[in-house]
JSON list of C-alpha atoms in Angstrom, two decimals:
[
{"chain": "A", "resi": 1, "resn": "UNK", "atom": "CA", "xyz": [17.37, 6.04, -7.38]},
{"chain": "A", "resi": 2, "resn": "UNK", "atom": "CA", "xyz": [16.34, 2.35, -8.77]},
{"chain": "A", "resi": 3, "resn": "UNK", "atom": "CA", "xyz": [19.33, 0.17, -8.12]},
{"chain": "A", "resi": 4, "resn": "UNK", "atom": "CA", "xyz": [17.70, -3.37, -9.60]},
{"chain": "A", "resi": 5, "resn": "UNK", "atom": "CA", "xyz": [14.94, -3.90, -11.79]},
{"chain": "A", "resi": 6, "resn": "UNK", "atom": "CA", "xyz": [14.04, -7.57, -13.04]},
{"chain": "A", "resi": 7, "resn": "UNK", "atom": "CA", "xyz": [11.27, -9.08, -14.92]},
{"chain": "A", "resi": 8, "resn": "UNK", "atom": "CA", "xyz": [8.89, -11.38, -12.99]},
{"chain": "A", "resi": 9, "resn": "UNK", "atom": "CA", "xyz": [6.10, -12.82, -15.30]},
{"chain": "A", "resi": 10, "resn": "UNK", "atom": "CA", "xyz": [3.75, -12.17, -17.97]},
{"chain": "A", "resi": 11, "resn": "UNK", "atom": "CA", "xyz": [-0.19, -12.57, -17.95]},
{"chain": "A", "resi": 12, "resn": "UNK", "atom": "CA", "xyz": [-3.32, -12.09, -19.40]},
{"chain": "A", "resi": 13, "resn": "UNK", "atom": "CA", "xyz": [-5.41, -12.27, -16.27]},
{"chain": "A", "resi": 14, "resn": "UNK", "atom": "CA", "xyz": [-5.35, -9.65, -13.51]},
{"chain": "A", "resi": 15, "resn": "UNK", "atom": "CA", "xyz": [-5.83, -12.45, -10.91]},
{"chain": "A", "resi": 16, "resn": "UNK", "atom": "CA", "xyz": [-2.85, -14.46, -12.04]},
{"chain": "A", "resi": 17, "resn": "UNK", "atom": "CA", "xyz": [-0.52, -10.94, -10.91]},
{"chain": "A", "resi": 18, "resn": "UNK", "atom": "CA", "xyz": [1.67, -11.53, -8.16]},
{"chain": "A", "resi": 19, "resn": "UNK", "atom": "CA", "xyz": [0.54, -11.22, -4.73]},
{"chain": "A", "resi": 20, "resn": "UNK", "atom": "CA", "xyz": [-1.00, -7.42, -3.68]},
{"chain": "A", "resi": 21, "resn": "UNK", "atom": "CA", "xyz": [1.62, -6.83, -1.54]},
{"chain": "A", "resi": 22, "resn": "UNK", "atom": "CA", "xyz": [3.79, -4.37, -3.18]},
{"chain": "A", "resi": 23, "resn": "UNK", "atom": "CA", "xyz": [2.54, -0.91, -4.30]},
{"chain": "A", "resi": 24, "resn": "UNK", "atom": "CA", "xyz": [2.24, -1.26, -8.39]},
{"chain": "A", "resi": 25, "resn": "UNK", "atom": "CA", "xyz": [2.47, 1.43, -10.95]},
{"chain": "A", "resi": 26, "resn": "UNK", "atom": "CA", "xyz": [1.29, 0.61, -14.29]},
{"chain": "A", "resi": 27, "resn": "UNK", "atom": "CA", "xyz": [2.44, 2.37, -17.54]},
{"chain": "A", "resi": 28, "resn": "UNK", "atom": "CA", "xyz": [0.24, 2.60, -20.79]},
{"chain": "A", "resi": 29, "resn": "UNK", "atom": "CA", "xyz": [0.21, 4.75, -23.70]},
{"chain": "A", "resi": 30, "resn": "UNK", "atom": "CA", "xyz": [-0.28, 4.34, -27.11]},
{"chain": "A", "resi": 31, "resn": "UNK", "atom": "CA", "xyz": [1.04, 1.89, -29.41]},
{"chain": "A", "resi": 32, "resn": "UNK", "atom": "CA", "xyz": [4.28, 3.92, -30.29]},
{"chain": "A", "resi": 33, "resn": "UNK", "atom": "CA", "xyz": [4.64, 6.57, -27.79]},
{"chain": "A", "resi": 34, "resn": "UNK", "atom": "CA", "xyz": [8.33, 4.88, -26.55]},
{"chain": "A", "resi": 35, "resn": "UNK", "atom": "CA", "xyz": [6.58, 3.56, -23.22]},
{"chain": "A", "resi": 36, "resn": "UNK", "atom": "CA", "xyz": [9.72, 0.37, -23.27]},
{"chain": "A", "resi": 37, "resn": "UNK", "atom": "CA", "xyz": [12.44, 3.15, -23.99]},
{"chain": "A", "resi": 38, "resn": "UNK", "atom": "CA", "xyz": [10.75, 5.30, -21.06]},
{"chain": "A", "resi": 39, "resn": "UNK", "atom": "CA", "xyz": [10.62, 2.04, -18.60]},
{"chain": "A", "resi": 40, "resn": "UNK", "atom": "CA", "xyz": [14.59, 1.25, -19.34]},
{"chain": "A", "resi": 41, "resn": "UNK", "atom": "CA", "xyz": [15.43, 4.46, -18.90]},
{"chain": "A", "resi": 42, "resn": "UNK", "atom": "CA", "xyz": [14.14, 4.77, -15.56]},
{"chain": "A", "resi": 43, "resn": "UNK", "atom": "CA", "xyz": [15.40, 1.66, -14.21]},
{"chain": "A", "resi": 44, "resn": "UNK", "atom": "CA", "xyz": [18.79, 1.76, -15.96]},
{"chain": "A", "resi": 45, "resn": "UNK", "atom": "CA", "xyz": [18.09, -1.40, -17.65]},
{"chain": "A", "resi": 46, "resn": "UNK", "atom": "CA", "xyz": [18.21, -0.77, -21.18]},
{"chain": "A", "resi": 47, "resn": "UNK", "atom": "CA", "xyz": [17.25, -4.94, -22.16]},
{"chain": "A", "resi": 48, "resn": "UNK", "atom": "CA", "xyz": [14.06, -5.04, -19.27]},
{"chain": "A", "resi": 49, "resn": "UNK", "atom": "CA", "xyz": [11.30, -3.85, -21.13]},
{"chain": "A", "resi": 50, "resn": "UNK", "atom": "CA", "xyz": [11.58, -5.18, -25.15]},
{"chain": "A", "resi": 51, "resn": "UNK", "atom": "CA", "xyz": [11.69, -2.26, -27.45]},
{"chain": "A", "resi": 52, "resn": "UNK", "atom": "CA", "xyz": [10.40, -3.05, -31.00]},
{"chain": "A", "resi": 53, "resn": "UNK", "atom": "CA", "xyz": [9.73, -0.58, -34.01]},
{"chain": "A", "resi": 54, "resn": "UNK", "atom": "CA", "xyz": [6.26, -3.06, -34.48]},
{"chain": "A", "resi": 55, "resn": "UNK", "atom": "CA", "xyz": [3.71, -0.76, -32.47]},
{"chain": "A", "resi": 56, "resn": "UNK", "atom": "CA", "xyz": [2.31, -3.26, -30.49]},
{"chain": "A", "resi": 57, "resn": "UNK", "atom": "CA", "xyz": [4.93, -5.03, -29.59]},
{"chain": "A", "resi": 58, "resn": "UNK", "atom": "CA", "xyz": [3.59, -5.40, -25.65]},
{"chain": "A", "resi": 59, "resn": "UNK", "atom": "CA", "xyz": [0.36, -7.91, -25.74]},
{"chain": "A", "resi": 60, "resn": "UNK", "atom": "CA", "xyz": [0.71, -8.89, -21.79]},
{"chain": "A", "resi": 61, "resn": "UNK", "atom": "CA", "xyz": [0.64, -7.53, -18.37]},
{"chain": "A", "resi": 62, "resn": "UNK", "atom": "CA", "xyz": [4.19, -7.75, -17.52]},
{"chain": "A", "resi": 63, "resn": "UNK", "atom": "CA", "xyz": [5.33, -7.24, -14.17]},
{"chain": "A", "resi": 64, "resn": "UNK", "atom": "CA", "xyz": [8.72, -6.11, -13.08]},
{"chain": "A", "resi": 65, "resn": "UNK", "atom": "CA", "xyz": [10.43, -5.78, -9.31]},
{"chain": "A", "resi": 66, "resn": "UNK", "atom": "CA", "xyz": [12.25, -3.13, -8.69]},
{"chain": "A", "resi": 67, "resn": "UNK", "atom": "CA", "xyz": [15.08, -3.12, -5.70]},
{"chain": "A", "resi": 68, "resn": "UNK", "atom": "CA", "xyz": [12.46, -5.61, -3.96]},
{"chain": "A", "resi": 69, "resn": "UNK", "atom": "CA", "xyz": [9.85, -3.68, -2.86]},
{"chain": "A", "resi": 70, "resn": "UNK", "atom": "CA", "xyz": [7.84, -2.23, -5.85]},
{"chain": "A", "resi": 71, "resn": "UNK", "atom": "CA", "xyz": [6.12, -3.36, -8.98]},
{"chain": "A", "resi": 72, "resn": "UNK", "atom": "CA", "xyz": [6.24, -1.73, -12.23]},
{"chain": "A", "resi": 73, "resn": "UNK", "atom": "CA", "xyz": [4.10, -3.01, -14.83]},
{"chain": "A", "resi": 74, "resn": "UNK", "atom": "CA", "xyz": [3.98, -2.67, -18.49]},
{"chain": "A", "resi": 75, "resn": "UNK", "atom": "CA", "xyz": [0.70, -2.57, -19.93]},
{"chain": "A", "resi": 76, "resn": "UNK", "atom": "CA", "xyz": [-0.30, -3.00, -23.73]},
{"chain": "A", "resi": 77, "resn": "UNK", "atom": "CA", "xyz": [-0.47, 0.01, -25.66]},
{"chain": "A", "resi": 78, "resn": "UNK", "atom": "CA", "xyz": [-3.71, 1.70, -26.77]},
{"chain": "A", "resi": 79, "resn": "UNK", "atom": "CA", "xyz": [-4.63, 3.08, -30.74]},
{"chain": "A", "resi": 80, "resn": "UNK", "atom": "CA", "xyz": [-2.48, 1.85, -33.84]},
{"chain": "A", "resi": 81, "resn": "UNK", "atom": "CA", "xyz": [-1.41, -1.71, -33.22]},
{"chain": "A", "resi": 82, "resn": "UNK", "atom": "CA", "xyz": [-1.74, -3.94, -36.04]},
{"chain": "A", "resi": 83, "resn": "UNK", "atom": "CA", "xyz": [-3.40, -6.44, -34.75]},
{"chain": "A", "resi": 84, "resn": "UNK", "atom": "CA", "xyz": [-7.22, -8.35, -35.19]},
{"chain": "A", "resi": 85, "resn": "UNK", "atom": "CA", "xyz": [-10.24, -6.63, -33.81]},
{"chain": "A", "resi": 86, "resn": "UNK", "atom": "CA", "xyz": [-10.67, -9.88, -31.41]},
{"chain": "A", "resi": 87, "resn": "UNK", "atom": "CA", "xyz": [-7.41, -9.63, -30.18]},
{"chain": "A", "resi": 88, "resn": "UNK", "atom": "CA", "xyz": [-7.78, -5.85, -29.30]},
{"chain": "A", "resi": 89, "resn": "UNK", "atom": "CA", "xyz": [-11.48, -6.81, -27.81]},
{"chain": "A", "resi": 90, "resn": "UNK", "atom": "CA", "xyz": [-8.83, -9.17, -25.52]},
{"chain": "A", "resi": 91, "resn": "UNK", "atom": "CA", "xyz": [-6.32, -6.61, -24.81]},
{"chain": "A", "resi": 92, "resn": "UNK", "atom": "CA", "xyz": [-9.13, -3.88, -23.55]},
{"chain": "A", "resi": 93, "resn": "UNK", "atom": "CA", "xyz": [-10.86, -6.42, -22.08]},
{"chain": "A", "resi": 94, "resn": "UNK", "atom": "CA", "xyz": [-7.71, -7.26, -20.14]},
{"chain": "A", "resi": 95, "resn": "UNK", "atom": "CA", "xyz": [-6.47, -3.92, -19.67]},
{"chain": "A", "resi": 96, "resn": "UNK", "atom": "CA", "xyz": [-9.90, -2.60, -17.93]},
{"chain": "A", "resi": 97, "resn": "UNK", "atom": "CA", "xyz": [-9.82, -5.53, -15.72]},
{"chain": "A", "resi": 98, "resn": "UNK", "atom": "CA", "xyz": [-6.31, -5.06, -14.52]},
{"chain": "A", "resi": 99, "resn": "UNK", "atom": "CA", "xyz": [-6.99, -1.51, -13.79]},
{"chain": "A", "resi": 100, "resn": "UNK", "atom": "CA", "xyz": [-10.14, -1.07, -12.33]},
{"chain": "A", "resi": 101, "resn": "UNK", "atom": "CA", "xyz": [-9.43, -4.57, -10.09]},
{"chain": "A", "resi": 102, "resn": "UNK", "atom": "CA", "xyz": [-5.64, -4.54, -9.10]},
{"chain": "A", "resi": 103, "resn": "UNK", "atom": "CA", "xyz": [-6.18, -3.51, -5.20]},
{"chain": "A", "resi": 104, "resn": "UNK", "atom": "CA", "xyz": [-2.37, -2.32, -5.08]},
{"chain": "A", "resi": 105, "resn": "UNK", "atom": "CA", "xyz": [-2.67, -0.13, -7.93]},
{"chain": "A", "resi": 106, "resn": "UNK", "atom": "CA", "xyz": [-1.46, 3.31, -6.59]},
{"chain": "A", "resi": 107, "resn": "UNK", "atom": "CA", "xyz": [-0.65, 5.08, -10.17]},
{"chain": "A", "resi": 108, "resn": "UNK", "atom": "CA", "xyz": [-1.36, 4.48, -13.63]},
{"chain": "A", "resi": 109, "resn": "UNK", "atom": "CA", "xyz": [1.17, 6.38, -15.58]},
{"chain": "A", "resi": 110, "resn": "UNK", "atom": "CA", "xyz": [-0.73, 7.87, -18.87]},
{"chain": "A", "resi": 111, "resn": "UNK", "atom": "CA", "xyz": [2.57, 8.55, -21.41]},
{"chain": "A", "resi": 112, "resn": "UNK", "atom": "CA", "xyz": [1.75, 11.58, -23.90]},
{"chain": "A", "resi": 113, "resn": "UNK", "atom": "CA", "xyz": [3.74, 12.27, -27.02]},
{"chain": "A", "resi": 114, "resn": "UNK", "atom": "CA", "xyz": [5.23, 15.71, -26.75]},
{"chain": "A", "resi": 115, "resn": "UNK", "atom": "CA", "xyz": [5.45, 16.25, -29.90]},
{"chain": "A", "resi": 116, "resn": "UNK", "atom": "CA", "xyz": [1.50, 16.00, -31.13]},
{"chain": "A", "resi": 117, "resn": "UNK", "atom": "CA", "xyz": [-1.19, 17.94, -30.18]},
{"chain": "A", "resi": 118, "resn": "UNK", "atom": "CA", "xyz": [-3.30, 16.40, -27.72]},
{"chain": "A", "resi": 119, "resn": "UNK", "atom": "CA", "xyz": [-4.90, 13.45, -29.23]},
{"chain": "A", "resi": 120, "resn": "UNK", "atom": "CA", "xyz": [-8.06, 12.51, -28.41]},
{"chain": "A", "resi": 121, "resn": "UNK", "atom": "CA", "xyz": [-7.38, 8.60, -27.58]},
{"chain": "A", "resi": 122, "resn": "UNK", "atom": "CA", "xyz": [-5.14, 9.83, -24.54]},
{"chain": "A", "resi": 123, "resn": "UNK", "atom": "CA", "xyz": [-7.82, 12.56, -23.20]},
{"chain": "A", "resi": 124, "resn": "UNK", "atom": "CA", "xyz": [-10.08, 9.68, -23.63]},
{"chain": "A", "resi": 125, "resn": "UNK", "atom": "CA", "xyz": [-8.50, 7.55, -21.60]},
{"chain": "A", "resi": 126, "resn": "UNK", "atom": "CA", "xyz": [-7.02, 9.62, -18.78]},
{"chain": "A", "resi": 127, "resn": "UNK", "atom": "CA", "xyz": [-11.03, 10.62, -18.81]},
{"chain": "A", "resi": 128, "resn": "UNK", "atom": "CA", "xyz": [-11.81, 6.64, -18.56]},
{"chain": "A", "resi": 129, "resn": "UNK", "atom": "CA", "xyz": [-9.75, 6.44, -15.57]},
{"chain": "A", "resi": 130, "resn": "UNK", "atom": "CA", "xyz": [-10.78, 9.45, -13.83]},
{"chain": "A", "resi": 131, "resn": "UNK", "atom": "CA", "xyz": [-14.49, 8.36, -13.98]},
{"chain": "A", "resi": 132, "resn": "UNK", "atom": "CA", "xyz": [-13.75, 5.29, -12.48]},
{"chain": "A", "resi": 133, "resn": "UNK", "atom": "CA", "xyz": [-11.50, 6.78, -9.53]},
{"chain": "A", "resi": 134, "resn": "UNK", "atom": "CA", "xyz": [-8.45, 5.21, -10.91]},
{"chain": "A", "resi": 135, "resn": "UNK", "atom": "CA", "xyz": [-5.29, 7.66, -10.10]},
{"chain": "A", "resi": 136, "resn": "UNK", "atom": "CA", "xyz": [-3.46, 8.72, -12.77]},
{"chain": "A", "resi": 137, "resn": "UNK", "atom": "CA", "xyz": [-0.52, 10.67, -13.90]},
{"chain": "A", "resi": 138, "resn": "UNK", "atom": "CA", "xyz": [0.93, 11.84, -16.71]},
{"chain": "A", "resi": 139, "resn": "UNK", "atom": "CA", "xyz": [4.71, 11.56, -18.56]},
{"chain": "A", "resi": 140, "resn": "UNK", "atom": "CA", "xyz": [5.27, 13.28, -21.95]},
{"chain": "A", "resi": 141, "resn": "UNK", "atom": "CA", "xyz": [7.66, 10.98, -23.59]},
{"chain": "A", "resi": 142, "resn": "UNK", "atom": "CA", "xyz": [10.42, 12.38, -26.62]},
{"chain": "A", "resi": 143, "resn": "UNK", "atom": "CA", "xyz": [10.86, 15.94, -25.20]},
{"chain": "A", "resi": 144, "resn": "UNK", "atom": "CA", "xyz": [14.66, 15.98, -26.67]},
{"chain": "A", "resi": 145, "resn": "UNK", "atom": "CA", "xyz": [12.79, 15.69, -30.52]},
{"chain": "A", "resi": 146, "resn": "UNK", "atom": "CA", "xyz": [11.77, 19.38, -31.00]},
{"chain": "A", "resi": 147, "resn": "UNK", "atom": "CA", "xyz": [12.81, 22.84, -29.65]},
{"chain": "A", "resi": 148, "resn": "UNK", "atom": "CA", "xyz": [11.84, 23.36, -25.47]},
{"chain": "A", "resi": 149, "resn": "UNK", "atom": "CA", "xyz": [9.22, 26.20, -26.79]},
{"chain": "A", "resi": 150, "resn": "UNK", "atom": "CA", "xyz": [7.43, 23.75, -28.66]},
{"chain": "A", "resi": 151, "resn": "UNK", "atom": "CA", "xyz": [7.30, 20.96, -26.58]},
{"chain": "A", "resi": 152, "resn": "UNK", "atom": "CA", "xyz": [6.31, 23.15, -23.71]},
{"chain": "A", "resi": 153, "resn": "UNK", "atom": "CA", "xyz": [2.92, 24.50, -25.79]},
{"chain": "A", "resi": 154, "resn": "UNK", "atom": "CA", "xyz": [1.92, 21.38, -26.60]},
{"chain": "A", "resi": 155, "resn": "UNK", "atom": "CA", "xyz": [2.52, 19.72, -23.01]},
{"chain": "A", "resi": 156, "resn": "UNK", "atom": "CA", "xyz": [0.63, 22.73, -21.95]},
{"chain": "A", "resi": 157, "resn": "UNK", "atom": "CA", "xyz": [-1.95, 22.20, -24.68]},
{"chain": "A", "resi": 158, "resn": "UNK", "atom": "CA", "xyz": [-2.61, 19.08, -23.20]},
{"chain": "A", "resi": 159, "resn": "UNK", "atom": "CA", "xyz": [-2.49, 20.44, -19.93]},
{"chain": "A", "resi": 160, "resn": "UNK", "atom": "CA", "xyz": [-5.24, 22.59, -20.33]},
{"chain": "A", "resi": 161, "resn": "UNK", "atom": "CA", "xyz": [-7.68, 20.04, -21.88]},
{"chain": "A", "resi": 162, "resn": "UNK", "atom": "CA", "xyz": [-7.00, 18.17, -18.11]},
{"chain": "A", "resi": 163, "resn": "UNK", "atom": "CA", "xyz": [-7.99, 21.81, -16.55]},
{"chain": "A", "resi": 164, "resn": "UNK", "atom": "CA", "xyz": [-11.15, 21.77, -18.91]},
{"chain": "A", "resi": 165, "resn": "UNK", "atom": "CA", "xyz": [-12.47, 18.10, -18.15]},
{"chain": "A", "resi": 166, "resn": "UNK", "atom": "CA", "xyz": [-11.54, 17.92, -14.36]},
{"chain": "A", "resi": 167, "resn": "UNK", "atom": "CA", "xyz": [-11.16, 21.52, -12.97]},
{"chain": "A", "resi": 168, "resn": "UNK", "atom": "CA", "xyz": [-7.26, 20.69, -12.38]},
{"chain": "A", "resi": 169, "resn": "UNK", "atom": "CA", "xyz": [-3.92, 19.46, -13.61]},
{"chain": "A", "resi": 170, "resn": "UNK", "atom": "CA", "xyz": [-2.91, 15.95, -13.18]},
{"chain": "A", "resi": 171, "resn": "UNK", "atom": "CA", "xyz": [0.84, 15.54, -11.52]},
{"chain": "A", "resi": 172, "resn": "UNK", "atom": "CA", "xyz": [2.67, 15.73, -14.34]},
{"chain": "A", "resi": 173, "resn": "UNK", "atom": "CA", "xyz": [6.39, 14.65, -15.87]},
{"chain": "A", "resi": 174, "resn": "UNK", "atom": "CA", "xyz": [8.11, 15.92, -19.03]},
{"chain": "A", "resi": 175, "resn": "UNK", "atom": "CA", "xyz": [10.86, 13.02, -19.83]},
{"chain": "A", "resi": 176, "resn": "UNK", "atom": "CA", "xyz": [13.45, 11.93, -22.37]},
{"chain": "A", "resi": 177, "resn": "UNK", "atom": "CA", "xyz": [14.45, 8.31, -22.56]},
{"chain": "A", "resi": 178, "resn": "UNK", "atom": "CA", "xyz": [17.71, 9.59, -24.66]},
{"chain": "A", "resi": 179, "resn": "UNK", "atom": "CA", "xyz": [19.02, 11.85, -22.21]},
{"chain": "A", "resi": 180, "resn": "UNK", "atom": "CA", "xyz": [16.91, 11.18, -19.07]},
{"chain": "A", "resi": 181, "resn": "UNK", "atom": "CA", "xyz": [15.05, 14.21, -18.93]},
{"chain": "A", "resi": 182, "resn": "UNK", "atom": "CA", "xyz": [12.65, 14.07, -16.19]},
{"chain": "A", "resi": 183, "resn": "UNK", "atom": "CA", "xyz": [14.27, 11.06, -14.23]},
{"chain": "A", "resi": 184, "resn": "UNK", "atom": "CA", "xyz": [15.14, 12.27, -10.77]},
{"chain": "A", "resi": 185, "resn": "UNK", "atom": "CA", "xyz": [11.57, 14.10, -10.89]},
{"chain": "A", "resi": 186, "resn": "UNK", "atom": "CA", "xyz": [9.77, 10.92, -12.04]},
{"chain": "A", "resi": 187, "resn": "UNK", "atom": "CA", "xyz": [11.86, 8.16, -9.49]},
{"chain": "A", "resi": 188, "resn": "UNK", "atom": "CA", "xyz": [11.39, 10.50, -6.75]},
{"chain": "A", "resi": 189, "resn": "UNK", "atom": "CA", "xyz": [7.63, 10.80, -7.20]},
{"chain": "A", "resi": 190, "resn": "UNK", "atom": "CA", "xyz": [7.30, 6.69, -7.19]},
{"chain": "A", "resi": 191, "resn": "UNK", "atom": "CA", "xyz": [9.35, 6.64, -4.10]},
{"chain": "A", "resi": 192, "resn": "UNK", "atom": "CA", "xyz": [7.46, 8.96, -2.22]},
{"chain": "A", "resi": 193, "resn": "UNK", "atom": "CA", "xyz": [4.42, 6.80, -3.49]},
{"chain": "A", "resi": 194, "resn": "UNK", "atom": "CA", "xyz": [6.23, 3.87, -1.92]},
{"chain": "A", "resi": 195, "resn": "UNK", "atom": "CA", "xyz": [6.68, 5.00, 1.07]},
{"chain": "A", "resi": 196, "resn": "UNK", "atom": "CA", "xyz": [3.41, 6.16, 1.59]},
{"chain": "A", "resi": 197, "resn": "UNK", "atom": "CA", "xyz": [2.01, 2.83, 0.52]},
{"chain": "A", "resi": 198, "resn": "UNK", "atom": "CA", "xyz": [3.91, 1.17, 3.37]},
{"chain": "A", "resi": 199, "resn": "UNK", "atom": "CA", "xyz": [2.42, 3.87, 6.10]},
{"chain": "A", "resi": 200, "resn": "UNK", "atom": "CA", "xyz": [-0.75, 2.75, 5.37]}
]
């Protein structure tokens, strides 16, 4: 399990990251899918990443250490941010460069409201990403707000779209940043990542 997690800088230019020495996972989602709840909830940190009720709230590349040996970063979010065209022409600008150029990258995670139907932004993206070999996987966020039955059709809703557009299911995590639903699966999987990184 993460023991220490601690904020490291901000940027707006994938070159400017820290040193490619760690393994990295990103984390993006839309603008108010509770990606900052998610992040504090898996490092026990609730004050590392800020949480705001502004969607939007994220406009950097923010990278975190976590117990010394991995990055997590915390990407802007994607879809209903208030903001000026030319500032989200910056952000996506930003974003593509990050992902498609950060060597260390070993996951981005793609967060999914489990409570919508699949929306068409996300499948769009996680699309974006597979096209340009970028590995992703996926963590439905707010699975304590409805009943498990419902959450688990739309989860598999969205499942099946991934089946449809790439012949298989992404890894997968269903999570809860109120009661830490999904935690041990989700640490464990980074881990594993870790370690593998380090074999290499």
């Amino acid at each position: 399990m993460i023991k220490q997690a601690k904020f490291l800088i901000s940027n707006t230019d994938y070159k400017k990251c820290p040193s490619p020495d760690k393994p990295e996972f990103a984390f993006i989602g839309r603008s108010n899918v509770g990606k900052s709840s998610l992040i504090n909830m898996l490092t026990n940190n609730k004050g590392l990443a800020k949480t705001s009720g502004t969607p939007g709230k994220t406009q950097l590349i923010n990278h975190f250490i976590v117990d010394g040996n991995w990055y997590l970063v915390d990407l802007p979010g994607y879809g209903f941010a208030k903001v000026s065209k030319s500032l989200k022409a910056e952000w996506d600008k930003m974003i593509r460069e990050y992902l498609t150029e950060r060597e260390n990258l070993v996951a981005v995670f793609i967060l999914v409201d489990s409570r919508l139907d699949p929306q068409k932004l996300d499948i769009d993206f996680a699309l974006w990403c597979a096209e340009r070999g970028i590995p992703f996987a996926l963590a439905f966020t707010k699975a304590d707000k409805l009943s498990t039955s419902r959450i688990k059709e739309n989860v598999n809703k969205f499942l099946a779209e991934m089946k449809t557009l790439f012949g298989d299911v992404p890894d997968y995590f269903v999570t809860s940043a109120e009661n830490a639903m999904g935690k041990e699966e989700f640490v464990a999987y980074i881990e594993e990542n870790v370690a593998e990184f380090y074999k290499r």
